[in-house]
């Protein structure tokens, strides 16, 4: 469950105190490892992964056999570092010892999703829901429906789960539902859900991200800039920094945008130095704002490891950016195979089709992308509108 960092910090201190008193408590060492992984996610400081490794190793040293808690911790570490095959193996090993371990059940779903094994994802979800029904599993079910383009069902799952939750859990679910509502163009309803979420658990980072995109959807771009600046100050992830940079670019604040893009490059370097595979993020960023050759290299590496729709989109776009449009269209079709309501997927496919002279298909998919999410990056919207304008001029 995403955390603002305050409760998480208290958890870490409590576990550290316990381990000073009981240094051979293998369960606390494993739990501390998981907490460090979450701290890395919340703060953006990849150095916490090394702390997580050390804590998990201590747990295994104390209890080398049947230590499913440490195996689950290792799965969490590998997943956070984008080593999804290894994370899945650790989760499966933990579940072979304890089939009802909540963390391992959730990580198995996540890794199958990231690997693009979508049929297996649904089966893992059903298993997890049967063994350990929870907020975490409800959120993952909703995402599975969203990936497949069923926003109504995704929203219903989140609404029902939120009705049965309280506090931080309810805030988390309502924030996710606000994102679904925004994609449906239901901006007032999205705003209401975010207000309730922020009242239930103030200052949550995920709600701030959702707020920035809702502000963009409403046309409050200066407000969105301020919110993104708050987000990136707290958690400088490449995708957040890029979104801020593109918003500044759209507003004509070119020097500020370039400064953000420089931070993206530095952040990716830091992640790589701490063992976090960032090939996908690098490919997406470089294809639009840097070296197209590097984008293709990184996308090919990631595609060799996993074939999710997000990786397919990045690979297709990198291929297009170096002029390999026939191959790019093949991969773009793989990216859109689930009907995922991700604006970028459809804009990229339409742009590739335009380059191949497939005018009707290009118009259809560009328009679909533009209609998919009013909170999408205005810079990305500008690119799509420019392509669509050229098609109309040539039609």
mmCIF file of C-alpha atoms in Angstrom:
data_model
loop_
_atom_site.group_PDB
_atom_site.id
_atom_site.type_symbol
_atom_site.label_atom_id
_atom_site.label_comp_id
_atom_site.label_asym_id
_atom_site.label_seq_id
_atom_site.Cartn_x
_atom_site.Cartn_y
_atom_site.Cartn_z
ATOM 1 C CA UNK A 1 0.000 0.000 0.000
ATOM 2 C CA UNK A 2 1.492 3.363 -0.974
ATOM 3 C CA UNK A 3 2.529 5.447 2.019
ATOM 4 C CA UNK A 4 3.345 9.108 2.424
ATOM 5 C CA UNK A 5 6.546 8.203 4.206
ATOM 6 C CA UNK A 6 5.578 9.331 7.708
ATOM 7 C CA UNK A 7 3.984 6.075 8.848
ATOM 8 C CA UNK A 8 6.665 4.179 6.981
ATOM 9 C CA UNK A 9 9.428 6.017 8.798
ATOM 10 C CA UNK A 10 7.860 5.116 12.130
ATOM 11 C CA UNK A 11 7.643 1.476 11.046
ATOM 12 C CA UNK A 12 11.333 1.411 10.141
ATOM 13 C CA UNK A 13 12.338 2.965 13.478
ATOM 14 C CA UNK A 14 10.168 0.461 15.350
ATOM 15 C CA UNK A 15 11.702 -2.490 13.496
ATOM 16 C CA UNK A 16 15.224 -1.162 14.071
ATOM 17 C CA UNK A 17 14.472 -0.823 17.802
ATOM 18 C CA UNK A 18 13.155 -4.383 17.898
ATOM 19 C CA UNK A 19 16.287 -5.694 16.184
ATOM 20 C CA UNK A 20 18.584 -3.889 18.607
ATOM 21 C CA UNK A 21 16.814 -5.771 21.392
ATOM 22 C CA UNK A 22 16.338 -9.052 19.504
ATOM 23 C CA UNK A 23 19.016 -9.153 16.782
ATOM 24 C CA UNK A 24 18.144 -12.724 15.756
ATOM 25 C CA UNK A 25 14.512 -11.978 14.945
ATOM 26 C CA UNK A 26 14.500 -13.167 11.318
ATOM 27 C CA UNK A 27 10.909 -12.011 10.774
ATOM 28 C CA UNK A 28 11.730 -8.425 11.738
ATOM 29 C CA UNK A 29 14.786 -8.438 9.475
ATOM 30 C CA UNK A 30 12.613 -9.549 6.541
ATOM 31 C CA UNK A 31 9.951 -6.964 7.342
ATOM 32 C CA UNK A 32 12.629 -4.297 7.561
ATOM 33 C CA UNK A 33 13.835 -5.298 4.089
ATOM 34 C CA UNK A 34 10.330 -4.761 2.684
ATOM 35 C CA UNK A 35 10.058 -1.423 4.500
ATOM 36 C CA UNK A 36 13.342 -0.289 2.950
ATOM 37 C CA UNK A 37 12.029 -1.187 -0.514
ATOM 38 C CA UNK A 38 8.956 0.951 0.132
ATOM 39 C CA UNK A 39 11.157 3.755 1.457
ATOM 40 C CA UNK A 40 13.127 3.693 -1.791
ATOM 41 C CA UNK A 41 9.855 3.972 -3.715
ATOM 42 C CA UNK A 42 8.562 6.836 -1.581
ATOM 43 C CA UNK A 43 11.775 8.885 -1.453
ATOM 44 C CA UNK A 44 13.240 8.022 -4.837
ATOM 45 C CA UNK A 45 16.521 7.127 -3.093
ATOM 46 C CA UNK A 46 17.681 3.904 -4.690
ATOM 47 C CA UNK A 47 20.364 3.475 -2.010
ATOM 48 C CA UNK A 48 17.645 1.966 0.188
ATOM 49 C CA UNK A 49 17.745 -1.129 -2.008
ATOM 50 C CA UNK A 50 21.205 -1.932 -0.654
ATOM 51 C CA UNK A 51 19.824 -1.635 2.873
ATOM 52 C CA UNK A 52 16.968 -3.944 1.867
ATOM 53 C CA UNK A 53 19.435 -6.487 0.477
ATOM 54 C CA UNK A 54 21.419 -6.451 3.709
ATOM 55 C CA UNK A 55 18.309 -6.871 5.875
ATOM 56 C CA UNK A 56 17.007 -9.777 3.782
ATOM 57 C CA UNK A 57 20.426 -11.448 3.902
ATOM 58 C CA UNK A 58 20.478 -11.142 7.699
ATOM 59 C CA UNK A 59 17.087 -12.832 7.835
ATOM 60 C CA UNK A 60 18.309 -15.717 5.660
ATOM 61 C CA UNK A 61 21.478 -16.082 7.741
ATOM 62 C CA UNK A 62 19.426 -16.456 10.899
ATOM 63 C CA UNK A 63 16.803 -18.720 9.315
ATOM 64 C CA UNK A 64 18.039 -20.284 6.055
ATOM 65 C CA UNK A 65 15.258 -22.879 5.739
ATOM 66 C CA UNK A 66 11.559 -22.379 5.048
ATOM 67 C CA UNK A 67 11.982 -18.623 5.438
ATOM 68 C CA UNK A 68 9.067 -17.561 3.246
ATOM 69 C CA UNK A 69 9.028 -14.059 4.751
ATOM 70 C CA UNK A 70 12.581 -13.377 3.597
ATOM 71 C CA UNK A 71 11.768 -14.919 0.208
ATOM 72 C CA UNK A 72 8.841 -12.518 -0.091
ATOM 73 C CA UNK A 73 11.192 -9.670 0.844
ATOM 74 C CA UNK A 74 13.646 -10.783 -1.826
ATOM 75 C CA UNK A 75 10.776 -10.874 -4.342
ATOM 76 C CA UNK A 76 9.888 -7.300 -3.388
ATOM 77 C CA UNK A 77 13.495 -6.173 -3.838
ATOM 78 C CA UNK A 78 13.861 -7.851 -7.238
ATOM 79 C CA UNK A 79 10.530 -6.449 -8.411
ATOM 80 C CA UNK A 80 11.503 -2.930 -7.340
ATOM 81 C CA UNK A 81 14.728 -3.305 -9.314
ATOM 82 C CA UNK A 82 12.695 -4.467 -12.330
ATOM 83 C CA UNK A 83 14.182 -7.973 -12.192
ATOM 84 C CA UNK A 84 10.742 -9.426 -12.757
ATOM 85 C CA UNK A 85 11.728 -12.985 -13.685
ATOM 86 C CA UNK A 86 13.790 -13.281 -10.510
ATOM 87 C CA UNK A 87 11.017 -11.643 -8.453
ATOM 88 C CA UNK A 88 8.472 -14.134 -9.755
ATOM 89 C CA UNK A 89 10.760 -17.049 -8.913
ATOM 90 C CA UNK A 90 11.210 -15.813 -5.330
ATOM 91 C CA UNK A 91 7.474 -15.233 -4.914
ATOM 92 C CA UNK A 92 6.714 -18.720 -6.202
ATOM 93 C CA UNK A 93 9.308 -20.191 -3.825
ATOM 94 C CA UNK A 94 7.723 -18.350 -0.898
ATOM 95 C CA UNK A 95 4.248 -19.528 -1.877
ATOM 96 C CA UNK A 96 5.475 -23.121 -2.063
ATOM 97 C CA UNK A 97 6.217 -22.781 1.664
ATOM 98 C CA UNK A 98 3.205 -20.655 2.611
ATOM 99 C CA UNK A 99 0.503 -20.515 -0.056
ATOM 100 C CA UNK A 100 -1.345 -17.777 1.848
ATOM 101 C CA UNK A 101 1.452 -15.215 2.143
ATOM 102 C CA UNK A 102 -0.145 -11.902 1.180
ATOM 103 C CA UNK A 103 3.000 -10.193 -0.069
ATOM 104 C CA UNK A 104 4.023 -13.068 -2.310
ATOM 105 C CA UNK A 105 0.529 -13.408 -3.765
ATOM 106 C CA UNK A 106 0.540 -9.701 -4.673
ATOM 107 C CA UNK A 107 4.055 -9.752 -6.113
ATOM 108 C CA UNK A 108 3.215 -12.772 -8.248
ATOM 109 C CA UNK A 109 0.362 -10.788 -9.797
ATOM 110 C CA UNK A 110 2.569 -7.738 -10.316
ATOM 111 C CA UNK A 111 5.416 -9.619 -11.947
ATOM 112 C CA UNK A 112 3.129 -11.505 -14.317
ATOM 113 C CA UNK A 113 1.606 -8.162 -15.285
ATOM 114 C CA UNK A 114 5.016 -6.608 -15.923
ATOM 115 C CA UNK A 115 6.129 -9.630 -17.937
ATOM 116 C CA UNK A 116 3.072 -9.339 -20.182
ATOM 117 C CA UNK A 117 1.681 -12.726 -19.153
ATOM 118 C CA UNK A 118 -1.879 -11.452 -18.962
ATOM 119 C CA UNK A 119 -3.758 -14.760 -18.922
ATOM 120 C CA UNK A 120 -1.537 -15.902 -16.054
ATOM 121 C CA UNK A 121 -2.117 -12.536 -14.367
ATOM 122 C CA UNK A 122 -5.873 -13.160 -14.190
ATOM 123 C CA UNK A 123 -5.388 -16.678 -12.864
ATOM 124 C CA UNK A 124 -2.988 -15.385 -10.195
ATOM 125 C CA UNK A 125 -5.519 -12.713 -9.259
ATOM 126 C CA UNK A 126 -8.292 -15.266 -8.820
ATOM 127 C CA UNK A 127 -6.011 -17.407 -6.674
ATOM 128 C CA UNK A 128 -4.969 -14.433 -4.539
ATOM 129 C CA UNK A 129 -8.568 -13.290 -4.106
ATOM 130 C CA UNK A 130 -9.623 -16.776 -3.053
ATOM 131 C CA UNK A 131 -6.808 -17.108 -0.515
ATOM 132 C CA UNK A 132 -6.373 -13.546 0.764
ATOM 133 C CA UNK A 133 -9.094 -11.122 -0.393
ATOM 134 C CA UNK A 134 -7.883 -7.619 0.382
ATOM 135 C CA UNK A 135 -7.643 -4.019 -0.716
ATOM 136 C CA UNK A 136 -4.367 -4.784 -2.461
ATOM 137 C CA UNK A 137 -5.929 -7.540 -4.553
ATOM 138 C CA UNK A 138 -9.011 -5.440 -5.355
ATOM 139 C CA UNK A 139 -6.741 -2.685 -6.672
ATOM 140 C CA UNK A 140 -4.909 -5.199 -8.847
ATOM 141 C CA UNK A 141 -8.181 -6.601 -10.206
ATOM 142 C CA UNK A 142 -9.225 -3.072 -11.134
ATOM 143 C CA UNK A 143 -5.923 -2.512 -12.943
ATOM 144 C CA UNK A 144 -6.354 -5.770 -14.846
ATOM 145 C CA UNK A 145 -9.738 -4.552 -16.085
ATOM 146 C CA UNK A 146 -8.290 -1.137 -16.912
ATOM 147 C CA UNK A 147 -5.504 -2.713 -18.960
ATOM 148 C CA UNK A 148 -8.190 -4.479 -20.980
ATOM 149 C CA UNK A 149 -10.109 -1.266 -21.586
ATOM 150 C CA UNK A 150 -12.994 -2.023 -19.213
ATOM 151 C CA UNK A 151 -12.992 1.231 -17.258
ATOM 152 C CA UNK A 152 -16.560 0.813 -16.011
ATOM 153 C CA UNK A 153 -15.718 -2.483 -14.338
ATOM 154 C CA UNK A 154 -12.434 -1.139 -12.974
ATOM 155 C CA UNK A 155 -14.253 1.809 -11.417
ATOM 156 C CA UNK A 156 -16.945 -0.419 -9.927
ATOM 157 C CA UNK A 157 -14.350 -2.666 -8.264
ATOM 158 C CA UNK A 158 -12.575 0.333 -6.751
ATOM 159 C CA UNK A 159 -15.837 1.937 -5.583
ATOM 160 C CA UNK A 160 -17.027 -1.240 -3.874
ATOM 161 C CA UNK A 161 -13.662 -1.871 -2.231
ATOM 162 C CA UNK A 162 -13.465 1.744 -1.022
ATOM 163 C CA UNK A 163 -16.926 1.455 0.526
ATOM 164 C CA UNK A 164 -15.603 -1.369 2.702
ATOM 165 C CA UNK A 165 -12.310 0.303 3.585
ATOM 166 C CA UNK A 166 -11.283 3.132 5.815
ATOM 167 C CA UNK A 167 -8.522 5.668 6.278
ATOM 168 C CA UNK A 168 -5.451 5.134 4.136
ATOM 169 C CA UNK A 169 -6.935 2.159 2.276
ATOM 170 C CA UNK A 170 -10.018 4.119 1.270
ATOM 171 C CA UNK A 171 -7.875 7.067 0.193
ATOM 172 C CA UNK A 172 -5.715 4.806 -1.965
ATOM 173 C CA UNK A 173 -8.687 3.168 -3.701
ATOM 174 C CA UNK A 174 -10.493 6.457 -4.303
ATOM 175 C CA UNK A 175 -7.331 7.943 -5.798
ATOM 176 C CA UNK A 176 -7.130 5.060 -8.231
ATOM 177 C CA UNK A 177 -10.816 5.505 -9.031
ATOM 178 C CA UNK A 178 -10.269 9.214 -9.659
ATOM 179 C CA UNK A 179 -7.745 8.278 -12.340
ATOM 180 C CA UNK A 180 -10.274 5.943 -13.979
ATOM 181 C CA UNK A 181 -12.977 8.626 -13.860
ATOM 182 C CA UNK A 182 -10.605 11.189 -15.389
ATOM 183 C CA UNK A 183 -9.897 8.869 -18.310
ATOM 184 C CA UNK A 184 -13.649 8.621 -18.822
ATOM 185 C CA UNK A 185 -13.880 12.413 -18.920
ATOM 186 C CA UNK A 186 -15.844 12.498 -15.642
ATOM 187 C CA UNK A 187 -13.791 15.300 -14.151
ATOM 188 C CA UNK A 188 -16.222 16.469 -11.462
ATOM 189 C CA UNK A 189 -16.608 12.929 -10.118
ATOM 190 C CA UNK A 190 -12.820 12.479 -10.204
ATOM 191 C CA UNK A 191 -12.411 15.681 -8.220
ATOM 192 C CA UNK A 192 -14.916 14.541 -5.594
ATOM 193 C CA UNK A 193 -13.094 11.242 -5.124
ATOM 194 C CA UNK A 194 -9.773 13.042 -4.747
ATOM 195 C CA UNK A 195 -11.215 15.443 -2.176
ATOM 196 C CA UNK A 196 -12.509 12.524 -0.104
ATOM 197 C CA UNK A 197 -9.193 10.700 -0.488
ATOM 198 C CA UNK A 198 -7.200 13.703 0.680
ATOM 199 C CA UNK A 199 -9.493 14.198 3.674
ATOM 200 C CA UNK A 200 -9.128 10.535 4.638
ATOM 201 C CA UNK A 201 -5.337 10.530 4.311
ATOM 202 C CA UNK A 202 -3.857 14.003 3.743
ATOM 203 C CA UNK A 203 -0.664 14.602 1.790
ATOM 204 C CA UNK A 204 -0.484 11.261 -0.010
ATOM 205 C CA UNK A 205 1.894 11.369 -2.959
ATOM 206 C CA UNK A 206 -0.305 9.259 -5.242
ATOM 207 C CA UNK A 207 -3.170 11.702 -4.722
ATOM 208 C CA UNK A 208 -0.859 14.582 -5.653
ATOM 209 C CA UNK A 209 0.057 12.831 -8.914
ATOM 210 C CA UNK A 210 -3.622 12.297 -9.644
ATOM 211 C CA UNK A 211 -4.332 15.940 -8.787
ATOM 212 C CA UNK A 212 -1.673 17.180 -11.226
ATOM 213 C CA UNK A 213 -3.235 15.189 -14.059
ATOM 214 C CA UNK A 214 -6.732 16.336 -13.123
ATOM 215 C CA UNK A 215 -5.536 19.958 -13.130
ATOM 216 C CA UNK A 216 -4.152 19.354 -16.621
ATOM 217 C CA UNK A 217 -7.468 17.862 -17.728
ATOM 218 C CA UNK A 218 -9.271 20.953 -16.401
ATOM 219 C CA UNK A 219 -6.880 23.307 -18.192
ATOM 220 C CA UNK A 220 -5.237 24.596 -15.013
ATOM 221 C CA UNK A 221 -1.737 24.133 -16.369
ATOM 222 C CA UNK A 222 0.012 26.565 -14.027
ATOM 223 C CA UNK A 223 -1.586 24.772 -11.085
ATOM 224 C CA UNK A 224 -0.426 21.459 -12.566
ATOM 225 C CA UNK A 225 3.150 22.771 -12.804
ATOM 226 C CA UNK A 226 3.157 23.633 -9.103
ATOM 227 C CA UNK A 227 1.715 20.257 -8.163
ATOM 228 C CA UNK A 228 4.223 18.380 -10.327
ATOM 229 C CA UNK A 229 7.029 20.392 -8.737
ATOM 230 C CA UNK A 230 5.773 19.237 -5.347
ATOM 231 C CA UNK A 231 5.583 15.635 -6.566
ATOM 232 C CA UNK A 232 9.081 15.595 -8.052
ATOM 233 C CA UNK A 233 10.569 17.241 -4.967
ATOM 234 C CA UNK A 234 9.248 14.320 -2.954
ATOM 235 C CA UNK A 235 9.742 11.506 -5.438
ATOM 236 C CA UNK A 236 11.934 12.280 -8.447
ATOM 237 C CA UNK A 237 10.962 9.359 -10.639
ATOM 238 C CA UNK A 238 11.910 9.665 -14.332
ATOM 239 C CA UNK A 239 8.292 9.476 -15.498
ATOM 240 C CA UNK A 240 7.200 12.272 -13.137
ATOM 241 C CA UNK A 241 10.145 14.489 -14.046
ATOM 242 C CA UNK A 242 9.444 13.942 -17.738
ATOM 243 C CA UNK A 243 5.786 14.833 -17.322
ATOM 244 C CA UNK A 244 6.761 18.077 -15.602
ATOM 245 C CA UNK A 245 9.337 18.824 -18.291
ATOM 246 C CA UNK A 246 6.830 18.258 -21.080
ATOM 247 C CA UNK A 247 4.286 20.502 -19.392
ATOM 248 C CA UNK A 248 6.873 23.275 -19.144
ATOM 249 C CA UNK A 249 7.813 22.649 -22.779
ATOM 250 C CA UNK A 250 4.175 23.052 -23.818
ATOM 251 C CA UNK A 251 3.983 26.337 -21.895
ATOM 252 C CA UNK A 252 7.040 27.674 -23.744
ATOM 253 C CA UNK A 253 9.249 27.551 -20.652
ATOM 254 C CA UNK A 254 11.993 25.835 -22.627
ATOM 255 C CA UNK A 255 14.946 26.448 -20.333
ATOM 256 C CA UNK A 256 13.034 25.076 -17.342
ATOM 257 C CA UNK A 257 11.957 22.078 -19.391
ATOM 258 C CA UNK A 258 15.529 21.324 -20.405
ATOM 259 C CA UNK A 259 16.598 21.550 -16.773
ATOM 260 C CA UNK A 260 14.005 18.898 -15.909
ATOM 261 C CA UNK A 261 15.209 16.682 -18.735
ATOM 262 C CA UNK A 262 18.750 16.953 -17.356
ATOM 263 C CA UNK A 263 17.421 15.784 -13.975
ATOM 264 C CA UNK A 264 15.754 12.823 -15.720
ATOM 265 C CA UNK A 265 19.113 11.757 -17.149
ATOM 266 C CA UNK A 266 20.837 12.104 -13.774
ATOM 267 C CA UNK A 267 18.054 10.170 -12.033
ATOM 268 C CA UNK A 268 18.283 7.315 -14.537
ATOM 269 C CA UNK A 269 22.049 7.160 -14.005
ATOM 270 C CA UNK A 270 21.541 6.947 -10.230
ATOM 271 C CA UNK A 271 18.946 4.205 -10.593
ATOM 272 C CA UNK A 272 21.246 2.224 -12.871
ATOM 273 C CA UNK A 273 24.118 2.642 -10.417
ATOM 274 C CA UNK A 274 21.943 1.120 -7.685
ATOM 275 C CA UNK A 275 20.969 -1.902 -9.728
ATOM 276 C CA UNK A 276 17.543 -0.685 -10.862
ATOM 277 C CA UNK A 277 16.931 -1.605 -14.503
ATOM 278 C CA UNK A 278 15.554 1.532 -16.155
ATOM 279 C CA UNK A 279 15.666 0.479 -19.806
ATOM 280 C CA UNK A 280 11.947 1.101 -20.297
ATOM 281 C CA UNK A 281 12.014 4.579 -18.757
ATOM 282 C CA UNK A 282 15.189 5.426 -20.673
ATOM 283 C CA UNK A 283 13.732 4.270 -23.985
ATOM 284 C CA UNK A 284 10.557 6.321 -23.551
ATOM 285 C CA UNK A 285 12.464 9.434 -22.538
ATOM 286 C CA UNK A 286 15.264 9.223 -25.097
ATOM 287 C CA UNK A 287 12.895 8.549 -27.998
ATOM 288 C CA UNK A 288 11.257 11.946 -27.497
ATOM 289 C CA UNK A 289 13.909 14.046 -25.792
ATOM 290 C CA UNK A 290 17.332 12.570 -26.471
ATOM 291 C CA UNK A 291 19.135 9.940 -28.508
ATOM 292 C CA UNK A 292 16.875 7.830 -30.729
ATOM 293 C CA UNK A 293 19.705 5.320 -31.138
ATOM 294 C CA UNK A 294 19.961 4.888 -27.384
ATOM 295 C CA UNK A 295 16.177 4.653 -27.149
ATOM 296 C CA UNK A 296 16.148 1.735 -29.579
ATOM 297 C CA UNK A 297 19.000 -0.044 -27.812
ATOM 298 C CA UNK A 298 17.303 0.243 -24.433
ATOM 299 C CA UNK A 299 13.903 -0.780 -25.792
ATOM 300 C CA UNK A 300 15.360 -3.851 -27.487
ATOM 301 C CA UNK A 301 17.008 -4.908 -24.241
ATOM 302 C CA UNK A 302 13.746 -4.562 -22.347
ATOM 303 C CA UNK A 303 11.724 -6.332 -25.079
ATOM 304 C CA UNK A 304 14.098 -9.296 -24.835
ATOM 305 C CA UNK A 305 13.198 -9.571 -21.140
ATOM 306 C CA UNK A 306 9.459 -8.936 -21.155
ATOM 307 C CA UNK A 307 6.647 -8.312 -23.609
ATOM 308 C CA UNK A 308 4.132 -6.193 -21.724
ATOM 309 C CA UNK A 309 2.031 -3.644 -23.597
ATOM 310 C CA UNK A 310 4.069 -0.812 -22.053
ATOM 311 C CA UNK A 311 7.351 -2.257 -23.281
ATOM 312 C CA UNK A 312 5.794 -2.934 -26.692
ATOM 313 C CA UNK A 313 4.758 0.712 -26.952
ATOM 314 C CA UNK A 314 8.240 1.955 -26.051
ATOM 315 C CA UNK A 315 9.865 -0.442 -28.525
ATOM 316 C CA UNK A 316 7.458 0.471 -31.325
ATOM 317 C CA UNK A 317 8.053 4.169 -30.779
ATOM 318 C CA UNK A 318 11.828 3.764 -30.715
ATOM 319 C CA UNK A 319 11.658 1.810 -33.978
ATOM 320 C CA UNK A 320 9.588 4.582 -35.540
ATOM 321 C CA UNK A 321 11.987 7.257 -34.368
ATOM 322 C CA UNK A 322 14.834 5.577 -36.279
ATOM 323 C CA UNK A 323 12.684 5.098 -39.376
ATOM 324 C CA UNK A 324 11.843 1.390 -39.072
ATOM 325 C CA UNK A 325 8.113 1.884 -39.425
ATOM 326 C CA UNK A 326 7.056 -1.508 -40.815
ATOM 327 C CA UNK A 327 8.534 -3.291 -37.797
ATOM 328 C CA UNK A 328 7.263 -0.508 -35.550
ATOM 329 C CA UNK A 329 3.662 -1.098 -36.648
ATOM 330 C CA UNK A 330 3.924 -4.801 -35.861
ATOM 331 C CA UNK A 331 5.023 -3.997 -32.318
ATOM 332 C CA UNK A 332 2.524 -1.121 -31.951
ATOM 333 C CA UNK A 333 -0.259 -3.579 -32.685
ATOM 334 C CA UNK A 334 1.084 -5.718 -29.838
ATOM 335 C CA UNK A 335 1.048 -2.647 -27.591
ATOM 336 C CA UNK A 336 -2.647 -2.025 -28.302
ATOM 337 C CA UNK A 337 -3.745 -5.666 -28.312
ATOM 338 C CA UNK A 338 -5.686 -5.386 -25.042
ATOM 339 C CA UNK A 339 -7.441 -2.143 -25.939
ATOM 340 C CA UNK A 340 -5.650 -0.406 -23.077
ATOM 341 C CA UNK A 341 -6.888 3.186 -22.564
ATOM 342 C CA UNK A 342 -3.395 4.666 -22.600
ATOM 343 C CA UNK A 343 -3.348 7.754 -24.814
ATOM 344 C CA UNK A 344 0.294 7.398 -25.771
ATOM 345 C CA UNK A 345 -0.198 3.856 -27.131
ATOM 346 C CA UNK A 346 -2.832 4.974 -29.639
ATOM 347 C CA UNK A 347 -1.046 8.191 -30.577
ATOM 348 C CA UNK A 348 2.137 6.271 -31.274
ATOM 349 C CA UNK A 349 0.302 3.687 -33.359
ATOM 350 C CA UNK A 350 -1.490 6.390 -35.330
ATOM 351 C CA UNK A 351 1.745 8.297 -35.940
ATOM 352 C CA UNK A 352 3.454 5.145 -37.195
ATOM 353 C CA UNK A 353 0.521 4.418 -39.501
ATOM 354 C CA UNK A 354 0.709 7.993 -40.803
ATOM 355 C CA UNK A 355 4.379 7.464 -41.652
ATOM 356 C CA UNK A 356 3.389 4.349 -43.615
ATOM 357 C CA UNK A 357 0.709 6.205 -45.579
ATOM 358 C CA UNK A 358 -2.161 4.412 -43.787
ATOM 359 C CA UNK A 359 -4.173 7.604 -43.541
ATOM 360 C CA UNK A 360 -7.557 6.290 -42.415
ATOM 361 C CA UNK A 361 -6.114 4.038 -39.717
ATOM 362 C CA UNK A 362 -3.786 6.829 -38.592
ATOM 363 C CA UNK A 363 -6.662 9.275 -38.182
ATOM 364 C CA UNK A 364 -8.741 6.732 -36.287
ATOM 365 C CA UNK A 365 -5.993 5.874 -33.820
ATOM 366 C CA UNK A 366 -4.721 9.421 -33.343
ATOM 367 C CA UNK A 367 -8.255 10.568 -32.560
ATOM 368 C CA UNK A 368 -8.691 7.634 -30.205
ATOM 369 C CA UNK A 369 -5.525 8.597 -28.377
ATOM 370 C CA UNK A 370 -6.552 12.235 -28.099
ATOM 371 C CA UNK A 371 -9.930 11.204 -26.679
ATOM 372 C CA UNK A 372 -8.505 8.697 -24.200
ATOM 373 C CA UNK A 373 -7.310 10.902 -21.337
ATOM 374 C CA UNK A 374 -7.833 14.660 -20.981
ATOM 375 C CA UNK A 375 -5.079 14.628 -18.357
ATOM 376 C CA UNK A 376 -2.401 13.408 -20.743
ATOM 377 C CA UNK A 377 0.811 15.368 -21.291
ATOM 378 C CA UNK A 378 -0.062 18.534 -23.278
ATOM 379 C CA UNK A 379 3.252 18.199 -25.111
ATOM 380 C CA UNK A 380 2.282 14.711 -26.271
ATOM 381 C CA UNK A 381 -1.123 16.083 -27.276
ATOM 382 C CA UNK A 382 0.616 18.795 -29.322
ATOM 383 C CA UNK A 383 2.595 16.172 -31.234
ATOM 384 C CA UNK A 384 -0.524 14.154 -32.020
ATOM 385 C CA UNK A 385 -2.495 17.214 -33.139
ATOM 386 C CA UNK A 386 0.344 18.270 -35.423
ATOM 387 C CA UNK A 387 0.381 14.847 -37.081
ATOM 388 C CA UNK A 388 -3.390 14.856 -37.436
ATOM 389 C CA UNK A 389 -3.265 18.337 -38.972
ATOM 390 C CA UNK A 390 -0.728 17.168 -41.562
ATOM 391 C CA UNK A 391 -2.985 14.227 -42.435
ATOM 392 C CA UNK A 392 -5.979 16.499 -42.897
ATOM 393 C CA UNK A 393 -3.926 18.902 -44.981
ATOM 394 C CA UNK A 394 -2.795 16.062 -47.185
ATOM 395 C CA UNK A 395 -6.210 14.409 -47.319
#
